């Protein structure tokens, strides 16, 4: 994850993805002709002038692939693997995010349910940030995330929360607590989830 990949290797990956998409993906040309898809991938390949980290490359390639309009066509980020010591240390513990249920609405995320033992956590509040990672900033940095087929925007709004939570999980790694910045009515406040 933290090793830089050479430009030649990145370009080979783009060629590999292009070959697989054009030859094996069912109805890849549903929204755009194969020539347009090939051109977009080749254009992206030609912009690769510097080595990149794998997740940076994945983010840029995802933006290109999102333009094809297929909901089930996406890349996921690489995640750190736990060492044996970490697995032993955290065996049986729960990720604080897994104890909460979130819901999307109009490019906003709301804390819908709390499954922790802490009854003071306020639900039905808008999530602004987790441990300082702002949801608004995430949206600005990832404007081309899409999950809906064609040109629908409704599904895009409803799948933003899982992407954000996955991003947070990847950034924060293993932890026993998180700080949520929430807004309800006119009040903005922090709550710790353990």
PDB file of N, CA and C in Angstrom, residues 27-126:
ATOM      1  N   UNK A  27     -22.063  -5.803 -21.981  1.00  0.00           N
ATOM      2  CA  UNK A  27     -22.693  -4.513 -22.305  1.00  0.00           C
ATOM      3  C   UNK A  27     -21.886  -3.299 -21.846  1.00  0.00           C
ATOM      4  N   UNK A  28     -20.580  -3.384 -21.936  1.00  0.00           N
ATOM      5  CA  UNK A  28     -19.742  -2.235 -21.556  1.00  0.00           C
ATOM      6  C   UNK A  28     -20.067  -1.024 -22.431  1.00  0.00           C
ATOM      7  N   UNK A  29     -20.548  -1.272 -23.634  1.00  0.00           N
ATOM      8  CA  UNK A  29     -20.852  -0.174 -24.565  1.00  0.00           C
ATOM      9  C   UNK A  29     -22.310   0.276 -24.503  1.00  0.00           C
ATOM     10  N   UNK A  30     -22.972  -0.004 -23.415  1.00  0.00           N
ATOM     11  CA  UNK A  30     -24.381   0.361 -23.262  1.00  0.00           C
ATOM     12  C   UNK A  30     -24.577   1.876 -23.323  1.00  0.00           C
ATOM     13  N   UNK A  31     -23.720   2.615 -22.656  1.00  0.00           N
ATOM     14  CA  UNK A  31     -23.861   4.079 -22.593  1.00  0.00           C
ATOM     15  C   UNK A  31     -22.879   4.818 -23.497  1.00  0.00           C
ATOM     16  N   UNK A  32     -21.747   4.186 -23.785  1.00  0.00           N
ATOM     17  CA  UNK A  32     -20.733   4.801 -24.653  1.00  0.00           C
ATOM     18  C   UNK A  32     -20.152   3.710 -25.550  1.00  0.00           C
ATOM     19  N   UNK A  33     -19.843   4.040 -26.786  1.00  0.00           N
ATOM     20  CA  UNK A  33     -19.222   3.040 -27.673  1.00  0.00           C
ATOM     21  C   UNK A  33     -17.864   2.593 -27.119  1.00  0.00           C
ATOM     22  N   UNK A  34     -17.464   1.405 -27.497  1.00  0.00           N
ATOM     23  CA  UNK A  34     -16.180   0.866 -27.028  1.00  0.00           C
ATOM     24  C   UNK A  34     -15.016   1.775 -27.417  1.00  0.00           C
ATOM     25  N   UNK A  35     -15.142   2.431 -28.563  1.00  0.00           N
ATOM     26  CA  UNK A  35     -14.064   3.334 -29.005  1.00  0.00           C
ATOM     27  C   UNK A  35     -13.897   4.500 -28.034  1.00  0.00           C
ATOM     28  N   UNK A  36     -15.006   5.008 -27.511  1.00  0.00           N
ATOM     29  CA  UNK A  36     -14.950   6.119 -26.548  1.00  0.00           C
ATOM     30  C   UNK A  36     -14.322   5.647 -25.239  1.00  0.00           C
ATOM     31  N   UNK A  37     -14.713   4.458 -24.801  1.00  0.00           N
ATOM     32  CA  UNK A  37     -14.157   3.906 -23.564  1.00  0.00           C
ATOM     33  C   UNK A  37     -12.652   3.680 -23.724  1.00  0.00           C
ATOM     34  N   UNK A  38     -12.256   3.105 -24.841  1.00  0.00           N
ATOM     35  CA  UNK A  38     -10.827   2.871 -25.109  1.00  0.00           C
ATOM     36  C   UNK A  38     -10.071   4.203 -25.151  1.00  0.00           C
ATOM     37  N   UNK A  39     -10.666   5.211 -25.789  1.00  0.00           N
ATOM     38  CA  UNK A  39     -10.025   6.532 -25.869  1.00  0.00           C
ATOM     39  C   UNK A  39      -9.837   7.134 -24.479  1.00  0.00           C
ATOM     40  N   UNK A  40     -10.865   7.031 -23.614  1.00  0.00           N
ATOM     41  CA  UNK A  40     -10.759   7.594 -22.265  1.00  0.00           C
ATOM     42  C   UNK A  40      -9.665   6.898 -21.457  1.00  0.00           C
ATOM     43  N   UNK A  41      -9.586   5.590 -21.588  1.00  0.00           N
ATOM     44  CA  UNK A  41      -8.539   4.861 -20.859  1.00  0.00           C
ATOM     45  C   UNK A  41      -7.153   5.180 -21.411  1.00  0.00           C
ATOM     46  N   UNK A  42      -7.038   5.273 -22.736  1.00  0.00           N
ATOM     47  CA  UNK A  42      -5.751   5.639 -23.338  1.00  0.00           C
ATOM     48  C   UNK A  42      -5.347   7.061 -22.946  1.00  0.00           C
ATOM     49  N   UNK A  43      -6.313   7.964 -22.921  1.00  0.00           N
ATOM     50  CA  UNK A  43      -6.021   9.346 -22.510  1.00  0.00           C
ATOM     51  C   UNK A  43      -5.542   9.387 -21.067  1.00  0.00           C
ATOM     52  N   UNK A  44      -6.211   8.618 -20.213  1.00  0.00           N
ATOM     53  CA  UNK A  44      -5.776   8.547 -18.812  1.00  0.00           C
ATOM     54  C   UNK A  44      -4.358   7.987 -18.732  1.00  0.00           C
ATOM     55  N   UNK A  45      -4.085   6.931 -19.477  1.00  0.00           N
ATOM     56  CA  UNK A  45      -2.755   6.318 -19.468  1.00  0.00           C
ATOM     57  C   UNK A  45      -1.690   7.340 -19.875  1.00  0.00           C
ATOM     58  N   UNK A  46      -2.011   8.180 -20.853  1.00  0.00           N
ATOM     59  CA  UNK A  46      -1.045   9.175 -21.328  1.00  0.00           C
ATOM     60  C   UNK A  46      -0.782  10.287 -20.319  1.00  0.00           C
ATOM     61  N   UNK A  47      -1.673  10.439 -19.325  1.00  0.00           N
ATOM     62  CA  UNK A  47      -1.449  11.463 -18.292  1.00  0.00           C
ATOM     63  C   UNK A  47      -0.558  10.956 -17.166  1.00  0.00           C
ATOM     64  N   UNK A  48      -0.281   9.676 -17.145  1.00  0.00           N
ATOM     65  CA  UNK A  48       0.549   9.099 -16.077  1.00  0.00           C
ATOM     66  C   UNK A  48       2.012   9.382 -16.386  1.00  0.00           C
ATOM     67  N   UNK A  49       2.572  10.353 -15.691  1.00  0.00           N
ATOM     68  CA  UNK A  49       3.963  10.744 -15.910  1.00  0.00           C
ATOM     69  C   UNK A  49       4.842  10.505 -14.691  1.00  0.00           C
ATOM     70  N   UNK A  50       4.214  10.280 -13.544  1.00  0.00           N
ATOM     71  CA  UNK A  50       4.964  10.096 -12.306  1.00  0.00           C
ATOM     72  C   UNK A  50       4.496   8.826 -11.600  1.00  0.00           C
ATOM     73  N   UNK A  51       5.389   8.193 -10.854  1.00  0.00           N
ATOM     74  CA  UNK A  51       4.975   7.038 -10.048  1.00  0.00           C
ATOM     75  C   UNK A  51       3.915   7.461  -9.023  1.00  0.00           C
ATOM     76  N   UNK A  52       3.083   6.504  -8.609  1.00  0.00           N
ATOM     77  CA  UNK A  52       2.002   6.796  -7.655  1.00  0.00           C
ATOM     78  C   UNK A  52       1.881   5.676  -6.642  1.00  0.00           C
ATOM     79  N   UNK A  53       1.252   6.016  -5.532  1.00  0.00           N
ATOM     80  CA  UNK A  53       0.844   4.995  -4.577  1.00  0.00           C
ATOM     81  C   UNK A  53      -0.367   4.262  -5.160  1.00  0.00           C
ATOM     82  N   UNK A  54      -0.539   2.995  -4.837  1.00  0.00           N
ATOM     83  CA  UNK A  54      -1.650   2.232  -5.419  1.00  0.00           C
ATOM     84  C   UNK A  54      -3.025   2.862  -5.196  1.00  0.00           C
ATOM     85  N   UNK A  55      -3.282   3.386  -3.997  1.00  0.00           N
ATOM     86  CA  UNK A  55      -4.604   3.960  -3.740  1.00  0.00           C
ATOM     87  C   UNK A  55      -4.812   5.289  -4.454  1.00  0.00           C
ATOM     88  N   UNK A  56      -3.749   6.028  -4.703  1.00  0.00           N
ATOM     89  CA  UNK A  56      -3.870   7.259  -5.495  1.00  0.00           C
ATOM     90  C   UNK A  56      -4.209   6.915  -6.948  1.00  0.00           C
ATOM     91  N   UNK A  57      -3.547   5.889  -7.457  1.00  0.00           N
ATOM     92  CA  UNK A  57      -3.835   5.416  -8.814  1.00  0.00           C
ATOM     93  C   UNK A  57      -5.279   4.918  -8.903  1.00  0.00           C
ATOM     94  N   UNK A  58      -5.694   4.150  -7.922  1.00  0.00           N
ATOM     95  CA  UNK A  58      -7.059   3.614  -7.893  1.00  0.00           C
ATOM     96  C   UNK A  58      -8.095   4.734  -7.913  1.00  0.00           C
ATOM     97  N   UNK A  59      -7.836   5.789  -7.156  1.00  0.00           N
ATOM     98  CA  UNK A  59      -8.770   6.920  -7.105  1.00  0.00           C
ATOM     99  C   UNK A  59      -8.897   7.584  -8.478  1.00  0.00           C
ATOM    100  N   UNK A  60      -7.768   7.763  -9.164  1.00  0.00           N
ATOM    101  CA  UNK A  60      -7.806   8.403 -10.488  1.00  0.00           C
ATOM    102  C   UNK A  60      -8.456   7.502 -11.536  1.00  0.00           C
ATOM    103  N   UNK A  61      -8.146   6.201 -11.482  1.00  0.00           N
ATOM    104  CA  UNK A  61      -8.758   5.276 -12.433  1.00  0.00           C
ATOM    105  C   UNK A  61     -10.257   5.135 -12.176  1.00  0.00           C
ATOM    106  N   UNK A  62     -10.660   5.203 -10.923  1.00  0.00           N
ATOM    107  CA  UNK A  62     -12.083   5.142 -10.583  1.00  0.00           C
ATOM    108  C   UNK A  62     -12.846   6.298 -11.225  1.00  0.00           C
ATOM    109  N   UNK A  63     -12.249   7.479 -11.223  1.00  0.00           N
ATOM    110  CA  UNK A  63     -12.899   8.642 -11.838  1.00  0.00           C
ATOM    111  C   UNK A  63     -13.128   8.401 -13.331  1.00  0.00           C
ATOM    112  N   UNK A  64     -12.161   7.790 -13.997  1.00  0.00           N
ATOM    113  CA  UNK A  64     -12.310   7.494 -15.426  1.00  0.00           C
ATOM    114  C   UNK A  64     -13.386   6.436 -15.629  1.00  0.00           C
ATOM    115  N   UNK A  65     -13.336   5.377 -14.832  1.00  0.00           N
ATOM    116  CA  UNK A  65     -14.300   4.285 -14.980  1.00  0.00           C
ATOM    117  C   UNK A  65     -15.719   4.730 -14.637  1.00  0.00           C
ATOM    118  N   UNK A  66     -15.853   5.674 -13.728  1.00  0.00           N
ATOM    119  CA  UNK A  66     -17.182   6.182 -13.379  1.00  0.00           C
ATOM    120  C   UNK A  66     -17.853   6.848 -14.572  1.00  0.00           C
ATOM    121  N   UNK A  67     -17.056   7.379 -15.470  1.00  0.00           N
ATOM    122  CA  UNK A  67     -17.620   8.063 -16.639  1.00  0.00           C
ATOM    123  C   UNK A  67     -18.268   7.094 -17.627  1.00  0.00           C
ATOM    124  N   UNK A  68     -18.064   5.792 -17.437  1.00  0.00           N
ATOM    125  CA  UNK A  68     -18.656   4.804 -18.347  1.00  0.00           C
ATOM    126  C   UNK A  68     -20.134   4.575 -18.054  1.00  0.00           C
ATOM    127  N   UNK A  69     -20.588   4.937 -16.855  1.00  0.00           N
ATOM    128  CA  UNK A  69     -22.006   4.861 -16.516  1.00  0.00           C
ATOM    129  C   UNK A  69     -22.511   3.533 -16.019  1.00  0.00           C
ATOM    130  N   UNK A  70     -21.635   2.645 -15.612  1.00  0.00           N
ATOM    131  CA  UNK A  70     -22.076   1.334 -15.110  1.00  0.00           C
ATOM    132  C   UNK A  70     -22.006   1.292 -13.591  1.00  0.00           C
ATOM    133  N   UNK A  71     -23.129   0.966 -12.960  1.00  0.00           N
ATOM    134  CA  UNK A  71     -23.221   0.986 -11.503  1.00  0.00           C
ATOM    135  C   UNK A  71     -22.304  -0.031 -10.842  1.00  0.00           C
ATOM    136  N   UNK A  72     -22.164  -1.186 -11.428  1.00  0.00           N
ATOM    137  CA  UNK A  72     -21.399  -2.245 -10.788  1.00  0.00           C
ATOM    138  C   UNK A  72     -19.931  -2.245 -11.194  1.00  0.00           C
ATOM    139  N   UNK A  73     -19.468  -1.195 -11.776  1.00  0.00           N
ATOM    140  CA  UNK A  73     -18.091  -1.082 -12.231  1.00  0.00           C
ATOM    141  C   UNK A  73     -17.363  -0.111 -11.313  1.00  0.00           C
ATOM    142  N   UNK A  74     -16.574  -0.648 -10.378  1.00  0.00           N
ATOM    143  CA  UNK A  74     -15.839   0.221  -9.467  1.00  0.00           C
ATOM    144  C   UNK A  74     -14.591  -0.477  -8.945  1.00  0.00           C
ATOM    145  N   UNK A  75     -13.701   0.301  -8.388  1.00  0.00           N
ATOM    146  CA  UNK A  75     -12.483  -0.211  -7.762  1.00  0.00           C
ATOM    147  C   UNK A  75     -12.568   0.035  -6.269  1.00  0.00           C
ATOM    148  N   UNK A  76     -11.912  -0.807  -5.518  1.00  0.00           N
ATOM    149  CA  UNK A  76     -11.852  -0.590  -4.076  1.00  0.00           C
ATOM    150  C   UNK A  76     -10.423  -0.266  -3.677  1.00  0.00           C
ATOM    151  N   UNK A  77     -10.306   0.388  -2.558  1.00  0.00           N
ATOM    152  CA  UNK A  77      -8.996   0.765  -2.049  1.00  0.00           C
ATOM    153  C   UNK A  77      -8.312  -0.451  -1.425  1.00  0.00           C
ATOM    154  N   UNK A  78      -6.995  -0.459  -1.484  1.00  0.00           N
ATOM    155  CA  UNK A  78      -6.239  -1.479  -0.760  1.00  0.00           C
ATOM    156  C   UNK A  78      -6.253  -1.121   0.724  1.00  0.00           C
ATOM    157  N   UNK A  79      -6.288  -2.128   1.552  1.00  0.00           N
ATOM    158  CA  UNK A  79      -6.297  -1.890   2.991  1.00  0.00           C
ATOM    159  C   UNK A  79      -5.116  -2.581   3.636  1.00  0.00           C
ATOM    160  N   UNK A  80      -4.633  -2.004   4.734  1.00  0.00           N
ATOM    161  CA  UNK A  80      -3.546  -2.626   5.487  1.00  0.00           C
ATOM    162  C   UNK A  80      -4.012  -3.947   6.069  1.00  0.00           C
ATOM    163  N   UNK A  81      -3.120  -4.917   6.091  1.00  0.00           N
ATOM    164  CA  UNK A  81      -3.426  -6.199   6.720  1.00  0.00           C
ATOM    165  C   UNK A  81      -2.871  -6.171   8.143  1.00  0.00           C
ATOM    166  N   UNK A  82      -3.600  -6.792   9.040  1.00  0.00           N
ATOM    167  CA  UNK A  82      -3.165  -6.856  10.424  1.00  0.00           C
ATOM    168  C   UNK A  82      -2.046  -7.873  10.589  1.00  0.00           C
ATOM    169  N   UNK A  83      -1.118  -7.549  11.469  1.00  0.00           N
ATOM    170  CA  UNK A  83      -0.085  -8.514  11.814  1.00  0.00           C
ATOM    171  C   UNK A  83      -0.691  -9.537  12.778  1.00  0.00           C
ATOM    172  N   UNK A  84       0.021 -10.613  13.032  1.00  0.00           N
ATOM    173  CA  UNK A  84      -0.469 -11.631  13.963  1.00  0.00           C
ATOM    174  C   UNK A  84      -0.678 -11.030  15.348  1.00  0.00           C
ATOM    175  N   UNK A  85       0.240 -10.162  15.754  1.00  0.00           N
ATOM    176  CA  UNK A  85       0.140  -9.529  17.069  1.00  0.00           C
ATOM    177  C   UNK A  85      -1.107  -8.650  17.158  1.00  0.00           C
ATOM    178  N   UNK A  86      -1.374  -7.897  16.095  1.00  0.00           N
ATOM    179  CA  UNK A  86      -2.559  -7.039  16.077  1.00  0.00           C
ATOM    180  C   UNK A  86      -3.835  -7.876  16.093  1.00  0.00           C
ATOM    181  N   UNK A  87      -3.856  -8.961  15.332  1.00  0.00           N
ATOM    182  CA  UNK A  87      -5.033  -9.828  15.327  1.00  0.00           C
ATOM    183  C   UNK A  87      -5.309 -10.373  16.717  1.00  0.00           C
ATOM    184  N   UNK A  88      -4.255 -10.779  17.396  1.00  0.00           N
ATOM    185  CA  UNK A  88      -4.406 -11.321  18.750  1.00  0.00           C
ATOM    186  C   UNK A  88      -4.885 -10.236  19.709  1.00  0.00           C
ATOM    187  N   UNK A  89      -4.302  -9.048  19.600  1.00  0.00           N
ATOM    188  CA  UNK A  89      -4.643  -7.941  20.496  1.00  0.00           C
ATOM    189  C   UNK A  89      -6.105  -7.509  20.331  1.00  0.00           C
ATOM    190  N   UNK A  90      -6.580  -7.464  19.104  1.00  0.00           N
ATOM    191  CA  UNK A  90      -7.925  -6.942  18.840  1.00  0.00           C
ATOM    192  C   UNK A  90      -8.980  -8.030  18.638  1.00  0.00           C
ATOM    193  N   UNK A  91      -8.618  -9.270  18.907  1.00  0.00           N
ATOM    194  CA  UNK A  91      -9.568 -10.373  18.739  1.00  0.00           C
ATOM    195  C   UNK A  91     -10.785 -10.139  19.641  1.00  0.00           C
ATOM    196  N   UNK A  92     -11.960 -10.225  19.054  1.00  0.00           N
ATOM    197  CA  UNK A  92     -13.196 -10.053  19.817  1.00  0.00           C
ATOM    198  C   UNK A  92     -13.645  -8.613  19.991  1.00  0.00           C
ATOM    199  N   UNK A  93     -12.792  -7.647  19.627  1.00  0.00           N
ATOM    200  CA  UNK A  93     -13.204  -6.245  19.773  1.00  0.00           C
ATOM    201  C   UNK A  93     -14.009  -5.818  18.551  1.00  0.00           C
ATOM    202  N   UNK A  94     -14.775  -4.754  18.719  1.00  0.00           N
ATOM    203  CA  UNK A  94     -15.640  -4.266  17.630  1.00  0.00           C
ATOM    204  C   UNK A  94     -15.169  -2.893  17.174  1.00  0.00           C
ATOM    205  N   UNK A  95     -15.261  -2.684  15.882  1.00  0.00           N
ATOM    206  CA  UNK A  95     -14.991  -1.379  15.298  1.00  0.00           C
ATOM    207  C   UNK A  95     -16.130  -0.450  15.727  1.00  0.00           C
ATOM    208  N   UNK A  96     -15.823   0.721  16.292  1.00  0.00           N
ATOM    209  CA  UNK A  96     -16.897   1.624  16.721  1.00  0.00           C
ATOM    210  C   UNK A  96     -17.894   1.971  15.608  1.00  0.00           C
ATOM    211  N   UNK A  97     -17.428   2.041  14.371  1.00  0.00           N
ATOM    212  CA  UNK A  97     -18.339   2.355  13.262  1.00  0.00           C
ATOM    213  C   UNK A  97     -19.353   1.239  13.030  1.00  0.00           C
ATOM    214  N   UNK A  98     -18.980   0.012  13.361  1.00  0.00           N
ATOM    215  CA  UNK A  98     -19.907  -1.110  13.150  1.00  0.00           C
ATOM    216  C   UNK A  98     -21.044  -1.103  14.162  1.00  0.00           C
ATOM    217  N   UNK A  99     -20.931  -0.271  15.190  1.00  0.00           N
ATOM    218  CA  UNK A  99     -21.970  -0.176  16.215  1.00  0.00           C
ATOM    219  C   UNK A  99     -22.972   0.938  15.914  1.00  0.00           C
ATOM    220  N   UNK A 100     -22.823   1.547  14.759  1.00  0.00           N
ATOM    221  CA  UNK A 100     -23.699   2.652  14.360  1.00  0.00           C
ATOM    222  C   UNK A 100     -24.289   2.357  12.991  1.00  0.00           C
ATOM    223  N   UNK A 101     -25.474   2.862  12.749  1.00  0.00           N
ATOM    224  CA  UNK A 101     -26.098   2.727  11.433  1.00  0.00           C
ATOM    225  C   UNK A 101     -26.337   4.126  10.881  1.00  0.00           C
ATOM    226  N   UNK A 102     -25.875   4.338   9.651  1.00  0.00           N
ATOM    227  CA  UNK A 102     -26.009   5.636   9.008  1.00  0.00           C
ATOM    228  C   UNK A 102     -26.958   5.537   7.821  1.00  0.00           C
ATOM    229  N   UNK A 103     -27.499   6.697   7.447  1.00  0.00           N
ATOM    230  CA  UNK A 103     -28.426   6.759   6.313  1.00  0.00           C
ATOM    231  C   UNK A 103     -28.092   7.989   5.476  1.00  0.00           C
ATOM    232  N   UNK A 104     -28.227   7.855   4.165  1.00  0.00           N
ATOM    233  CA  UNK A 104     -28.019   8.967   3.232  1.00  0.00           C
ATOM    234  C   UNK A 104     -29.316   9.673   2.934  1.00  0.00           C
ATOM    235  N   UNK A 105     -29.216  10.945   2.665  1.00  0.00           N
ATOM    236  CA  UNK A 105     -30.333  11.726   2.127  1.00  0.00           C
ATOM    237  C   UNK A 105     -29.765  13.008   1.545  1.00  0.00           C
ATOM    238  N   UNK A 106     -29.966  13.209   0.264  1.00  0.00           N
ATOM    239  CA  UNK A 106     -29.569  14.443  -0.417  1.00  0.00           C
ATOM    240  C   UNK A 106     -28.122  14.849  -0.125  1.00  0.00           C
ATOM    241  N   UNK A 107     -27.193  13.930  -0.367  1.00  0.00           N
ATOM    242  CA  UNK A 107     -25.763  14.162  -0.156  1.00  0.00           C
ATOM    243  C   UNK A 107     -25.423  14.538   1.286  1.00  0.00           C
ATOM    244  N   UNK A 108     -26.171  14.013   2.219  1.00  0.00           N
ATOM    245  CA  UNK A 108     -25.887  14.172   3.646  1.00  0.00           C
ATOM    246  C   UNK A 108     -25.950  12.802   4.293  1.00  0.00           C
ATOM    247  N   UNK A 109     -25.259  12.659   5.394  1.00  0.00           N
ATOM    248  CA  UNK A 109     -25.293  11.400   6.140  1.00  0.00           C
ATOM    249  C   UNK A 109     -25.885  11.687   7.517  1.00  0.00           C
ATOM    250  N   UNK A 110     -26.777  10.816   7.926  1.00  0.00           N
ATOM    251  CA  UNK A 110     -27.415  10.945   9.239  1.00  0.00           C
ATOM    252  C   UNK A 110     -27.136   9.707  10.076  1.00  0.00           C
ATOM    253  N   UNK A 111     -26.906   9.913  11.362  1.00  0.00           N
ATOM    254  CA  UNK A 111     -26.771   8.804  12.298  1.00  0.00           C
ATOM    255  C   UNK A 111     -28.176   8.313  12.605  1.00  0.00           C
ATOM    256  N   UNK A 112     -28.484   7.130  12.099  1.00  0.00           N
ATOM    257  CA  UNK A 112     -29.849   6.624  12.212  1.00  0.00           C
ATOM    258  C   UNK A 112     -30.067   5.791  13.476  1.00  0.00           C
ATOM    259  N   UNK A 113     -29.110   4.886  13.776  1.00  0.00           N
ATOM    260  CA  UNK A 113     -29.279   4.038  14.949  1.00  0.00           C
ATOM    261  C   UNK A 113     -27.969   3.873  15.688  1.00  0.00           C
ATOM    262  N   UNK A 114     -28.085   3.681  16.991  1.00  0.00           N
ATOM    263  CA  UNK A 114     -26.947   3.493  17.868  1.00  0.00           C
ATOM    264  C   UNK A 114     -27.085   2.120  18.521  1.00  0.00           C
ATOM    265  N   UNK A 115     -26.119   1.227  18.272  1.00  0.00           N
ATOM    266  CA  UNK A 115     -26.148  -0.107  18.854  1.00  0.00           C
ATOM    267  C   UNK A 115     -25.142  -0.263  19.995  1.00  0.00           C
ATOM    268  N   UNK A 116     -24.567   0.854  20.445  1.00  0.00           N
ATOM    269  CA  UNK A 116     -23.646   0.794  21.572  1.00  0.00           C
ATOM    270  C   UNK A 116     -24.444   0.747  22.872  1.00  0.00           C
ATOM    271  N   UNK A 117     -23.716   0.573  23.959  1.00  0.00           N
ATOM    272  CA  UNK A 117     -24.371   0.572  25.275  1.00  0.00           C
ATOM    273  C   UNK A 117     -24.560   1.995  25.798  1.00  0.00           C
ATOM    274  N   UNK A 118     -24.008   2.968  25.091  1.00  0.00           N
ATOM    275  CA  UNK A 118     -24.090   4.370  25.502  1.00  0.00           C
ATOM    276  C   UNK A 118     -25.377   4.994  24.952  1.00  0.00           C
ATOM    277  N   UNK A 119     -26.339   5.197  25.814  1.00  0.00           N
ATOM    278  CA  UNK A 119     -27.631   5.742  25.381  1.00  0.00           C
ATOM    279  C   UNK A 119     -27.608   7.260  25.208  1.00  0.00           C
ATOM    280  N   UNK A 120     -26.490   7.904  25.543  1.00  0.00           N
ATOM    281  CA  UNK A 120     -26.422   9.361  25.410  1.00  0.00           C
ATOM    282  C   UNK A 120     -26.094   9.804  23.971  1.00  0.00           C
ATOM    283  N   UNK A 121     -25.740   8.870  23.109  1.00  0.00           N
ATOM    284  CA  UNK A 121     -25.423   9.219  21.724  1.00  0.00           C
ATOM    285  C   UNK A 121     -26.717   9.590  21.009  1.00  0.00           C
ATOM    286  N   UNK A 122     -26.725  10.776  20.444  1.00  0.00           N
ATOM    287  CA  UNK A 122     -27.936  11.327  19.827  1.00  0.00           C
ATOM    288  C   UNK A 122     -28.067  10.836  18.390  1.00  0.00           C
ATOM    289  N   UNK A 123     -29.189  10.206  18.090  1.00  0.00           N
ATOM    290  CA  UNK A 123     -29.448   9.727  16.729  1.00  0.00           C
ATOM    291  C   UNK A 123     -30.269  10.761  15.963  1.00  0.00           C
ATOM    292  N   UNK A 124     -30.439  10.490  14.686  1.00  0.00           N
ATOM    293  CA  UNK A 124     -31.151  11.376  13.759  1.00  0.00           C
ATOM    294  C   UNK A 124     -30.486  12.755  13.669  1.00  0.00           C
ATOM    295  N   UNK A 125     -29.171  12.732  13.818  1.00  0.00           N
ATOM    296  CA  UNK A 125     -28.383  13.955  13.687  1.00  0.00           C
ATOM    297  C   UNK A 125     -27.518  13.823  12.436  1.00  0.00           C
ATOM    298  N   UNK A 126     -27.242  14.940  11.788  1.00  0.00           N
ATOM    299  CA  UNK A 126     -26.409  14.918  10.591  1.00  0.00           C
ATOM    300  C   UNK A 126     -24.950  14.733  10.977  1.00  0.00           C
TER     301      UNK A 126
END
